[in-house]
PDB file of C-alpha atoms in Angstrom:
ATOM      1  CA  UNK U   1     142.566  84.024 110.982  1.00 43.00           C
ATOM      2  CA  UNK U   2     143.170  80.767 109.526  1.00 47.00           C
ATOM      3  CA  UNK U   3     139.436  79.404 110.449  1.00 76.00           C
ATOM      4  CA  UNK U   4     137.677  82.357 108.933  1.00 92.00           C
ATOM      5  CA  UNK U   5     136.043  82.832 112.620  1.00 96.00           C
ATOM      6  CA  UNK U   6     135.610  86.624 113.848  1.00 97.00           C
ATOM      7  CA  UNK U   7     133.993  86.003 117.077  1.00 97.00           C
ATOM      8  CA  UNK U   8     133.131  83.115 118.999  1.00 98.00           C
ATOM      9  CA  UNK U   9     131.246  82.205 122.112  1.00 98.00           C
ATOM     10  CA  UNK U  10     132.144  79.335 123.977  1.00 98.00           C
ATOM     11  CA  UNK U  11     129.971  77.853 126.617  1.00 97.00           C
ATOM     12  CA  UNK U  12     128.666  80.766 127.699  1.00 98.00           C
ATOM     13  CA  UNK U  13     126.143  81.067 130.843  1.00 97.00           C
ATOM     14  CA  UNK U  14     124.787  84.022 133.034  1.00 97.00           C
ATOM     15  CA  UNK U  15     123.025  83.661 136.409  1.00 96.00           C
ATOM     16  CA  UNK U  16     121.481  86.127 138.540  1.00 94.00           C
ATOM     17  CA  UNK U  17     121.091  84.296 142.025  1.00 93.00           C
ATOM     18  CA  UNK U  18     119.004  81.526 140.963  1.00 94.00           C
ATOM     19  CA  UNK U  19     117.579  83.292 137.635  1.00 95.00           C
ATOM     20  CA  UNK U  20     119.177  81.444 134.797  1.00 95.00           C
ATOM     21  CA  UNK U  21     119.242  83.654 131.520  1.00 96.00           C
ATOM     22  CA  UNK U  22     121.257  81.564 129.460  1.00 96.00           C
ATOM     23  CA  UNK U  23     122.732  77.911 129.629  1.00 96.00           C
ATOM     24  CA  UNK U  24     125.804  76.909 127.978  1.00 96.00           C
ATOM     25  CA  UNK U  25     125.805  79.057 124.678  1.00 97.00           C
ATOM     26  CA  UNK U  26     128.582  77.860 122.239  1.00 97.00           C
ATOM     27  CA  UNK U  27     128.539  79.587 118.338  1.00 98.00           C
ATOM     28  CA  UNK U  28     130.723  81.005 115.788  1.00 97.00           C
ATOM     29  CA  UNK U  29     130.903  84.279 114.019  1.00 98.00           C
ATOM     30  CA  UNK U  30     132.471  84.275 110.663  1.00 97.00           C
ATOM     31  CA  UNK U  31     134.433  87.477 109.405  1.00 96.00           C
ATOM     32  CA  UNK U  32     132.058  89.791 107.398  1.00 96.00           C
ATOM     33  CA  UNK U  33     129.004  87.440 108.537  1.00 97.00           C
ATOM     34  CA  UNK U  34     125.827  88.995 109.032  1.00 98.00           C
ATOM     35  CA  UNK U  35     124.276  86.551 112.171  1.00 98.00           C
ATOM     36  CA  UNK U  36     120.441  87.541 113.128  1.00 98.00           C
ATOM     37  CA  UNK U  37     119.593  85.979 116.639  1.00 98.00           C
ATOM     38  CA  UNK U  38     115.999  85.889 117.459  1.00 96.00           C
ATOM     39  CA  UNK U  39     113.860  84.272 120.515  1.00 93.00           C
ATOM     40  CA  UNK U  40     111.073  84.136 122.521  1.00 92.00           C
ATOM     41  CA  UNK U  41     110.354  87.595 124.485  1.00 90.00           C
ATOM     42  CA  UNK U  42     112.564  87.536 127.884  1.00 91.00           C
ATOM     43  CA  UNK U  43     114.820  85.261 126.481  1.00 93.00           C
ATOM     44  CA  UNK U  44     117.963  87.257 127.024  1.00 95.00           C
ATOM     45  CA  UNK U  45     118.636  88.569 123.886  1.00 95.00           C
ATOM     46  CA  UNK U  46     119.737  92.034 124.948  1.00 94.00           C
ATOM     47  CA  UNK U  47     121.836  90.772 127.862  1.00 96.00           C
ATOM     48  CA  UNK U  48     123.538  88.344 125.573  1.00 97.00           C
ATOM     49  CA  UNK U  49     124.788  91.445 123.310  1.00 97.00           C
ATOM     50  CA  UNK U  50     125.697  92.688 126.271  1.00 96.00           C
ATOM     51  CA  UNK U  51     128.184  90.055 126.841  1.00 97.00           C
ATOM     52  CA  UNK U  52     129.414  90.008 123.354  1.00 97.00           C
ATOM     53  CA  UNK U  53     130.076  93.924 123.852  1.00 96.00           C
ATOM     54  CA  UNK U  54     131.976  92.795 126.911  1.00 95.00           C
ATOM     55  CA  UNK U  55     130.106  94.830 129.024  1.00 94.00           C
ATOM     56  CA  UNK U  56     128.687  92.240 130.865  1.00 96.00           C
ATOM     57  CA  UNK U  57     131.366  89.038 131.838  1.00 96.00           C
ATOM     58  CA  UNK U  58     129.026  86.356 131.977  1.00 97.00           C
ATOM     59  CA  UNK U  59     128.799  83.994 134.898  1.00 97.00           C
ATOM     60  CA  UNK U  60     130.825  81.004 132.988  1.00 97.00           C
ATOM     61  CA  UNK U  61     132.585  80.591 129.754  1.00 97.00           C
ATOM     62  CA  UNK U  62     133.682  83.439 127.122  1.00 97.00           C
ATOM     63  CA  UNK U  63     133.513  85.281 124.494  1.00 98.00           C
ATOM     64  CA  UNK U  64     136.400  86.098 121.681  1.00 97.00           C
ATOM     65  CA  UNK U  65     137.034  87.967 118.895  1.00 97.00           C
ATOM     66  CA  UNK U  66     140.041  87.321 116.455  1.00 95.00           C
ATOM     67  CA  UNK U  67     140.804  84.696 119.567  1.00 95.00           C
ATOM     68  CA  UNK U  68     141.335  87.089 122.455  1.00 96.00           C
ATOM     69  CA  UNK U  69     138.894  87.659 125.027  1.00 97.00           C
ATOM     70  CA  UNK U  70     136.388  90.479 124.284  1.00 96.00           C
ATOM     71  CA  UNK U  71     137.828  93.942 125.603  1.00 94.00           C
ATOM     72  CA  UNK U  72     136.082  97.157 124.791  1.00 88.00           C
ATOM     73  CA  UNK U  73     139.238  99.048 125.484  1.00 86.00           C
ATOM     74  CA  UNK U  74     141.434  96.748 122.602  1.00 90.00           C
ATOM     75  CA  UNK U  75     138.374  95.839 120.422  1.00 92.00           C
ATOM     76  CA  UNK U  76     136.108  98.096 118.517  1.00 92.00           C
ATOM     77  CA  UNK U  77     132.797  97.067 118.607  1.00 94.00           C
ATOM     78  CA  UNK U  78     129.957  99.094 117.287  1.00 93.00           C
ATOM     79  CA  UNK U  79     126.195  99.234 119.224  1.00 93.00           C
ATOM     80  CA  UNK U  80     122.972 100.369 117.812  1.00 93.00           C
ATOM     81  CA  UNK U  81     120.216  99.878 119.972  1.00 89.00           C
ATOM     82  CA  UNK U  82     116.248 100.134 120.007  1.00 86.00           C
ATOM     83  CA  UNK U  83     116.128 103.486 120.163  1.00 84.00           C
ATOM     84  CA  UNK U  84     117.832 106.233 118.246  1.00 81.00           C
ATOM     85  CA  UNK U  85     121.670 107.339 120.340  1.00 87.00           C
ATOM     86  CA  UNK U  86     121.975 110.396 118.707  1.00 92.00           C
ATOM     87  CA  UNK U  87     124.110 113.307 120.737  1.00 94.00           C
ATOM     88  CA  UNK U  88     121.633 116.174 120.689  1.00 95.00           C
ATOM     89  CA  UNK U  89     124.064 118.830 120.837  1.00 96.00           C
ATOM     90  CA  UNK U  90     126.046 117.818 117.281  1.00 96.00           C
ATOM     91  CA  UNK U  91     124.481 117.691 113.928  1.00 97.00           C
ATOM     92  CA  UNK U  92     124.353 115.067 111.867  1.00 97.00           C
ATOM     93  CA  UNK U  93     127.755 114.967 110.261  1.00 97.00           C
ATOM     94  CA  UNK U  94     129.315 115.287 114.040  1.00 97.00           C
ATOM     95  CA  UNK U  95     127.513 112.483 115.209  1.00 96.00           C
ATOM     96  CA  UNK U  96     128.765 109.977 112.421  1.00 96.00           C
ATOM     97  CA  UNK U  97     132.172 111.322 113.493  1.00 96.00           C
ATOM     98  CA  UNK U  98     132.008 110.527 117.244  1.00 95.00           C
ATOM     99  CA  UNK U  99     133.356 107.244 116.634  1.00 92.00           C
ATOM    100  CA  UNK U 100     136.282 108.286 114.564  1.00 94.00           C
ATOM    101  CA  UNK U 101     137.254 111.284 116.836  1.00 94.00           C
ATOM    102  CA  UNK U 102     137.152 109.247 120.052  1.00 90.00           C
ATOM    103  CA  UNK U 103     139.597 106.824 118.310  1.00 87.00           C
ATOM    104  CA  UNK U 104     141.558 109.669 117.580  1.00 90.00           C
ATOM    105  CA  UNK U 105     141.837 109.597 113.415  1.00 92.00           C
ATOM    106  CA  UNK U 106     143.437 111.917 111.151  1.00 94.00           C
ATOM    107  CA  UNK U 107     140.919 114.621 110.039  1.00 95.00           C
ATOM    108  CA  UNK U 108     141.560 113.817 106.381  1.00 95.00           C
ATOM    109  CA  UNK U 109     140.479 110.960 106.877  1.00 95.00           C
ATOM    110  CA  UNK U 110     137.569 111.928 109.352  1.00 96.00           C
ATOM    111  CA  UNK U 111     136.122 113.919 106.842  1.00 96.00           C
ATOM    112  CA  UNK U 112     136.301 111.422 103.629  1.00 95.00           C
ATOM    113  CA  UNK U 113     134.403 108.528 105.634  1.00 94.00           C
ATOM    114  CA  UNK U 114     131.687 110.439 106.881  1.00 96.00           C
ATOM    115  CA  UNK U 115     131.466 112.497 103.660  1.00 95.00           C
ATOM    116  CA  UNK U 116     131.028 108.854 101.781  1.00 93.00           C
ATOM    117  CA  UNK U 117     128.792 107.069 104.432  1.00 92.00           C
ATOM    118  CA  UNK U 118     126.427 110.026 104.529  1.00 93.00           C
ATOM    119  CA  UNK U 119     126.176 109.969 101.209  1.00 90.00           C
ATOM    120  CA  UNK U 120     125.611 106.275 100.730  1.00 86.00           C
ATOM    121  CA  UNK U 121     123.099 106.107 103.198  1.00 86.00           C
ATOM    122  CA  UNK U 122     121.165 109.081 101.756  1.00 86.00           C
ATOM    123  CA  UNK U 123     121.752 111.867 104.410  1.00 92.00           C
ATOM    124  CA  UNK U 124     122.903 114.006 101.960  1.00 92.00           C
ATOM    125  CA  UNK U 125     121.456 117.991 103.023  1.00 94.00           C
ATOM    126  CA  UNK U 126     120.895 117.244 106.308  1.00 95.00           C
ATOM    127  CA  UNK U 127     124.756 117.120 107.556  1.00 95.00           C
ATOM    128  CA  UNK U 128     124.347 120.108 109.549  1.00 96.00           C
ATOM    129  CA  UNK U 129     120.696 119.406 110.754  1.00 96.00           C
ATOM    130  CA  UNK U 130     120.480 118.754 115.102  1.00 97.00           C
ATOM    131  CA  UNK U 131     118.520 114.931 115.708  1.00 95.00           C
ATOM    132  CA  UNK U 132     115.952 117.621 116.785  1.00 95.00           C
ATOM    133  CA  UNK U 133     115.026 118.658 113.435  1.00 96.00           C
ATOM    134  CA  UNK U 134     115.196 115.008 111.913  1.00 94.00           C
ATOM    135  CA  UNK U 135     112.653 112.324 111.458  1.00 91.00           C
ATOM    136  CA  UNK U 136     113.230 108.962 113.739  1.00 87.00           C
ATOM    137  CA  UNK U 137     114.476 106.913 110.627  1.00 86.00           C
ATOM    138  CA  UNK U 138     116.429 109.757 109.655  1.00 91.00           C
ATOM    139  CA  UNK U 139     118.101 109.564 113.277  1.00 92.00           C
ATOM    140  CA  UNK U 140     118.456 105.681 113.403  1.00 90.00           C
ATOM    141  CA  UNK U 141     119.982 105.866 110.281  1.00 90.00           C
ATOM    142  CA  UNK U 142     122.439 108.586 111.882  1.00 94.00           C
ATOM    143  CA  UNK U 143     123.563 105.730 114.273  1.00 92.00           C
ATOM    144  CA  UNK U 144     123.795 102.928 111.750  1.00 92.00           C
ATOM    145  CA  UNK U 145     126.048 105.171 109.350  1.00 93.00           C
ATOM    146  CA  UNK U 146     128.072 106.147 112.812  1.00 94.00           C
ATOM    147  CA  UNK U 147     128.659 102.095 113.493  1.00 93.00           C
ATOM    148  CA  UNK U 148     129.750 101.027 110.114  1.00 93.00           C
ATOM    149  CA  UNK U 149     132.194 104.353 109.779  1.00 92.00           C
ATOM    150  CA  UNK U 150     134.505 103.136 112.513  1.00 89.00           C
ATOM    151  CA  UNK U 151     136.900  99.928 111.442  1.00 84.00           C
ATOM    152  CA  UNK U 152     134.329  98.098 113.715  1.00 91.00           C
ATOM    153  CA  UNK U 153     135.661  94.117 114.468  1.00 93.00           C
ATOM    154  CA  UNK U 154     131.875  93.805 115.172  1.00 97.00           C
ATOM    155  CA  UNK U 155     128.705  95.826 115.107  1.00 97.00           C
ATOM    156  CA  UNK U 156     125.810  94.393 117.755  1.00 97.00           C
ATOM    157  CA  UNK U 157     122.314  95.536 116.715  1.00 97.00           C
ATOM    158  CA  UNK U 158     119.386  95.356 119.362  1.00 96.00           C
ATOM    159  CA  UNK U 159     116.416  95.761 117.108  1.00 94.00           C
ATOM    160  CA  UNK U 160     117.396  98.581 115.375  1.00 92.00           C
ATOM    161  CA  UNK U 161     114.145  99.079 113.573  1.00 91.00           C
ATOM    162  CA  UNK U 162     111.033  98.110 116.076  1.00 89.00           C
ATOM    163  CA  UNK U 163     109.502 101.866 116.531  1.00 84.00           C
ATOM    164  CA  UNK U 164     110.114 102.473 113.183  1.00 86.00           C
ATOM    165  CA  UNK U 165     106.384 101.906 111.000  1.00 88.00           C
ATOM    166  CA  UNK U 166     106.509  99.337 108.065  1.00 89.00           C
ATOM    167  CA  UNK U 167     107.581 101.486 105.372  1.00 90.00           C
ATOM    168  CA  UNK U 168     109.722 102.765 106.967  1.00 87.00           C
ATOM    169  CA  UNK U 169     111.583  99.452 108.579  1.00 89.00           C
ATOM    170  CA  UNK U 170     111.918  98.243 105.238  1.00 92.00           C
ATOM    171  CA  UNK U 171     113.405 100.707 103.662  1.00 89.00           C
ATOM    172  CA  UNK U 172     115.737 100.739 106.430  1.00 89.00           C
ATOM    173  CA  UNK U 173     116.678  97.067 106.251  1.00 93.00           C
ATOM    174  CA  UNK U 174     117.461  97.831 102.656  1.00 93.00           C
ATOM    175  CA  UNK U 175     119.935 100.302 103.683  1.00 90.00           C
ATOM    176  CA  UNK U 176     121.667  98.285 106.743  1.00 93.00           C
ATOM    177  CA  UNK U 177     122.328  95.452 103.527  1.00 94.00           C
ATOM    178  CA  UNK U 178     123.269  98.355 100.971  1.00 91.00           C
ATOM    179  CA  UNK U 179     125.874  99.398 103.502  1.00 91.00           C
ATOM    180  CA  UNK U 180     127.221  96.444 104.455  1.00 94.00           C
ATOM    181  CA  UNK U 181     128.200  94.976 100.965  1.00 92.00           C
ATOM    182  CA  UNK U 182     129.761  98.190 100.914  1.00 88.00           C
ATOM    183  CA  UNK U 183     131.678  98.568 104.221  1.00 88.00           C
ATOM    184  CA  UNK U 184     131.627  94.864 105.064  1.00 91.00           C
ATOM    185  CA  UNK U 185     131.336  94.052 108.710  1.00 94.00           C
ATOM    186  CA  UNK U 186     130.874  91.392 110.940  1.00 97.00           C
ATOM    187  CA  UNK U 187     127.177  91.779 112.273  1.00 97.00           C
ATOM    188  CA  UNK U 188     125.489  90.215 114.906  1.00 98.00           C
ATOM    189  CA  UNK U 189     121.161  91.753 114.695  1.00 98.00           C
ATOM    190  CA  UNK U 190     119.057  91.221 117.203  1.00 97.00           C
ATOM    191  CA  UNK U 191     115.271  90.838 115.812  1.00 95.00           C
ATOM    192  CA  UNK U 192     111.705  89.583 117.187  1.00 91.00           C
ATOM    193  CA  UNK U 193     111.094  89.792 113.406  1.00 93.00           C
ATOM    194  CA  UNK U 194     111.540  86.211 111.816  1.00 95.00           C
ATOM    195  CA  UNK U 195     110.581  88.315 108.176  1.00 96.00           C
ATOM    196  CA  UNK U 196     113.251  90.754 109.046  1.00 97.00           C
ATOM    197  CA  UNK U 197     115.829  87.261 110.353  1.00 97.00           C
ATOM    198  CA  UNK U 198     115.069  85.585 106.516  1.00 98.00           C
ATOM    199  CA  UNK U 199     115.900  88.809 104.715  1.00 97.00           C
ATOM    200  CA  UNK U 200     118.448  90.383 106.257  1.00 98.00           C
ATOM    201  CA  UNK U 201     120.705  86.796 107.655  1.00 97.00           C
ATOM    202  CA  UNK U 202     123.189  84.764 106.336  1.00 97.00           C
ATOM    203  CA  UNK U 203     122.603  82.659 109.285  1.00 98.00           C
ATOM    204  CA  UNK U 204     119.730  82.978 112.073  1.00 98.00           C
ATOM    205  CA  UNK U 205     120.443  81.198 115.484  1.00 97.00           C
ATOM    206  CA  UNK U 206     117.182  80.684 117.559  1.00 97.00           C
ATOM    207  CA  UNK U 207     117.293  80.877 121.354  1.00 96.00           C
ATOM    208  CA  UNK U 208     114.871  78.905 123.574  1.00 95.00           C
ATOM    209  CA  UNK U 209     112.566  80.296 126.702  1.00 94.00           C
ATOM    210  CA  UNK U 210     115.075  80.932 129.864  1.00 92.00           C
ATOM    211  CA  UNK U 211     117.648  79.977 130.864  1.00 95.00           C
ATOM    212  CA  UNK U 212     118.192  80.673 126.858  1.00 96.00           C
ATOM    213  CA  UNK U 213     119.626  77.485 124.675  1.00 96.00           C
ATOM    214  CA  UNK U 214     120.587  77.369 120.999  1.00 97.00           C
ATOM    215  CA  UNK U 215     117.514  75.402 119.793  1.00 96.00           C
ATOM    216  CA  UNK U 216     117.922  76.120 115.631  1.00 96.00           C
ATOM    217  CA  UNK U 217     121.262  77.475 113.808  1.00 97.00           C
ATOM    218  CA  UNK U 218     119.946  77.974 110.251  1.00 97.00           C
ATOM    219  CA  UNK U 219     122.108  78.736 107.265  1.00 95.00           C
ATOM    220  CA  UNK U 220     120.301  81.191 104.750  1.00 95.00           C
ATOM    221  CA  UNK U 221     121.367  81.011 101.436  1.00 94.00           C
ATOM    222  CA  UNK U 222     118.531  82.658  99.975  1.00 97.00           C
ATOM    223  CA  UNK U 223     119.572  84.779  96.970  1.00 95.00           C
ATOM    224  CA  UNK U 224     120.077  88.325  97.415  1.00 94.00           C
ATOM    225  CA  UNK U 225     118.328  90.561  96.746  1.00 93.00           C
ATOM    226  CA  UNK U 226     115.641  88.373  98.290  1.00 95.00           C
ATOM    227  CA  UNK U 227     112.041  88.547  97.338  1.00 96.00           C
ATOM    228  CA  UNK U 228     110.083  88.156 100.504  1.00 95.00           C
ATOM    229  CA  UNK U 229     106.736  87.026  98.705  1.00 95.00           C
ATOM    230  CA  UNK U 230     108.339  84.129  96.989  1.00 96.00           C
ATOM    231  CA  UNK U 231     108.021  80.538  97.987  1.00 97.00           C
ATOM    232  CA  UNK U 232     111.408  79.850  99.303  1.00 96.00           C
ATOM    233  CA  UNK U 233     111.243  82.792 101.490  1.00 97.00           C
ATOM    234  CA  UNK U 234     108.036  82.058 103.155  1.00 97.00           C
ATOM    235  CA  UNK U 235     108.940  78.394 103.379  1.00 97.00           C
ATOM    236  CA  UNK U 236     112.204  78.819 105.117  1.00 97.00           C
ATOM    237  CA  UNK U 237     110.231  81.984 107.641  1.00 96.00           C
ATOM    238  CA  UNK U 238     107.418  79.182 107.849  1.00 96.00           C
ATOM    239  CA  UNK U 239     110.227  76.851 109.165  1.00 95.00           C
ATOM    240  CA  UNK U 240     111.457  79.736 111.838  1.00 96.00           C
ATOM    241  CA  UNK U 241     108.201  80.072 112.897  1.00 95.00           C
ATOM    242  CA  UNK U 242     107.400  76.405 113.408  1.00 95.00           C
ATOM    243  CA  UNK U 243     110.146  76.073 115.493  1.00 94.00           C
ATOM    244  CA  UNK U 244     109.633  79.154 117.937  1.00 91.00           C
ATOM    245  CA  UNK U 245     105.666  77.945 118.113  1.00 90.00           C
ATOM    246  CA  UNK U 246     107.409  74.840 119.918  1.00 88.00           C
ATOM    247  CA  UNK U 247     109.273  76.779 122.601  1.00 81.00           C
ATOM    248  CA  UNK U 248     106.702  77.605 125.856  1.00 60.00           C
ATOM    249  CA  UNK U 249     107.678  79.908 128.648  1.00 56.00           C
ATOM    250  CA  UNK U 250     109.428  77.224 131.087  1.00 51.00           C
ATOM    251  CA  UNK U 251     109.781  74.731 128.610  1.00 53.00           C
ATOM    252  CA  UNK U 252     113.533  73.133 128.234  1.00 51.00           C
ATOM    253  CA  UNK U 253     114.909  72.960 124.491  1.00 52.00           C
ATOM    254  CA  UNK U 254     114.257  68.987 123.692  1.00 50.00           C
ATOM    255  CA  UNK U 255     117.409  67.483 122.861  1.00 44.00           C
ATOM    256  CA  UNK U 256     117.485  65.620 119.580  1.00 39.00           C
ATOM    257  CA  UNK U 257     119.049  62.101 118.272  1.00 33.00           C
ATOM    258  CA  UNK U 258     122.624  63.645 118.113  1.00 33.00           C
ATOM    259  CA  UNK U 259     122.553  65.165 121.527  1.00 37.00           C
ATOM    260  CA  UNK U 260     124.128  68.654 121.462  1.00 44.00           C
ATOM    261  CA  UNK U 261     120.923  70.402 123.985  1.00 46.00           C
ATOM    262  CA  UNK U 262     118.847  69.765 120.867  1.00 54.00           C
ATOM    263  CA  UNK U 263     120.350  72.280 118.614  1.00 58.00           C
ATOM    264  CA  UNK U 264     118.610  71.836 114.923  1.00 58.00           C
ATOM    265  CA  UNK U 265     121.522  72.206 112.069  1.00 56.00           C
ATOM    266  CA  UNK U 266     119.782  73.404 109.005  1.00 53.00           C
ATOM    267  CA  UNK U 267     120.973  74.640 105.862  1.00 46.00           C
ATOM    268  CA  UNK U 268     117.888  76.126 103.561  1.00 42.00           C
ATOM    269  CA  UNK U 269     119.021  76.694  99.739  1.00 38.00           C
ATOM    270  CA  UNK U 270     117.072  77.703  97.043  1.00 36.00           C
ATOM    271  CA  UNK U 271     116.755  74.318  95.776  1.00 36.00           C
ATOM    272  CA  UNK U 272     115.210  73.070  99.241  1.00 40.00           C
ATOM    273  CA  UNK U 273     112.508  76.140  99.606  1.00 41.00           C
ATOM    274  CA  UNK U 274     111.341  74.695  96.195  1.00 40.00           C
ATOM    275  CA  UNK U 275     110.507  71.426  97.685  1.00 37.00           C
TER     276      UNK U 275
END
């Protein structure tokens, strides 16, 4: 694609009756991107992944990817969700598989991605091990090594990471980076976690209350790795936060001098968190 642009969303809006989730959602997706999206509780987050996935055809507008309209049965698009998806009846090294098998690959080459994605995301020993006999970060991690192994166009992910405890959600958003520099992938996260949005993005859009607006699309160009006790880290999750504190259940996104529904354009750098 000439633009760079994986997936896009173009004045998007979904309506239940009178409920109205979201209002006119237009953004970009660049190719290998990693986008976090985060937003009040009830905001629609979850239905609006829903909509990328095409599951869900929203009420007006639509949603594209490499400038056709979203279609689970020509696209492959990857889903990890809250809770861990693992098929209970296959062991570990069948459930990274399912994705490959249903898209009917070659066993040679079955076998050599799972057999590297396993061991890069440090499930090594436990390949023939049923999700019953496995930790919960040791199944989530089952279904984030199943998403990147396909030849995904784009993987949604709907807080991968909230039941997990601190530790343990660190370590795994040090994986989900680890494996995407290595399998890049165009990623679209989910997250109630503006720590989690600073580390993991390379852009974070904010949503307003319902019906959901685009109220803040922030470029992160922190450094990676990035240190989350430093000063430009904290400023730029200090700005996040200061910008969610505005939004009140009920409360329309203000618009600003340039118009636009009061979408905020901000680029943070590492020069700018020094400030």
């Amino acid at each position: 694609m000439s633009d760079g642009v994986k997936l896009r969303v173009e004045a998007v809006s979904q309506r239940y009756g009178d409920l109205r989730v979201h209002e006119g959602l237009d953004f970009a997706v660049r190719e290998n991107e990693f986008l976090c999206i985060c937003g009040p509780s009830g905001c629609g987050k979850t239905t609006l992944l829903d909509i990328l996935a095409g599951i869900l055809k929203p009420t007006e507008g639509q949603v594209l990817i490499d400038g056709r309209p979203v279609d689970p049965k020509r696209h492959n698009i990857s889903f990890v969700f809250q809770e861990p998806s693992t098929l209970p009846w296959l062991d570990v090294w069948n459930n990274v598989a399912v994705g490959l098998r249903v898209k009917k690959r070659p066993e040679a080459e079955i076998r050599r991605v799972v057999d590297d994605i396993i061991s890069f995301v440090g499930l090594t020993g436990a390949e023939h091990q049923y999700p019953h006999q496995i930790s919960g970060g040791m199944k989530q991690r089952v279904g984030i090594a199943r998403a990147f192994a396909i030849d995904a166009d784009v993987i949604l992910m709907d807080e991968p990471f909230v039941s997990l405890d601190q530790p343990t959600r660190e370590r795994m958003q040090r994986e989900v980076l680890g494996i995407w520099e290595h399998r890049k992938r165009t990623i679209v996260f989910v997250t109630h976690n503006l720590e989690e949005a600073v580390y993991l993005g390379d852009r974070i859009l904010i949503l307003s209350t319902k019906p959901a607006r685009i109220v803040a699309d922030i470029a992160d160009q922190l450094p990676r790795p990035r240190d989350t006790l430093s000063r430009e880290f904290t400023a730029l999750r200090s700005r996040c936060a200061a910008i969610l504190s505005e939004l009140s259940p009920g409360k329309p996104a203000a618009p600003n001098e340039a118009g636009g529904g009061g979408r905020r354009s901000v680029t943070t750098t590492l020069e700018e968190g020094r400030s």
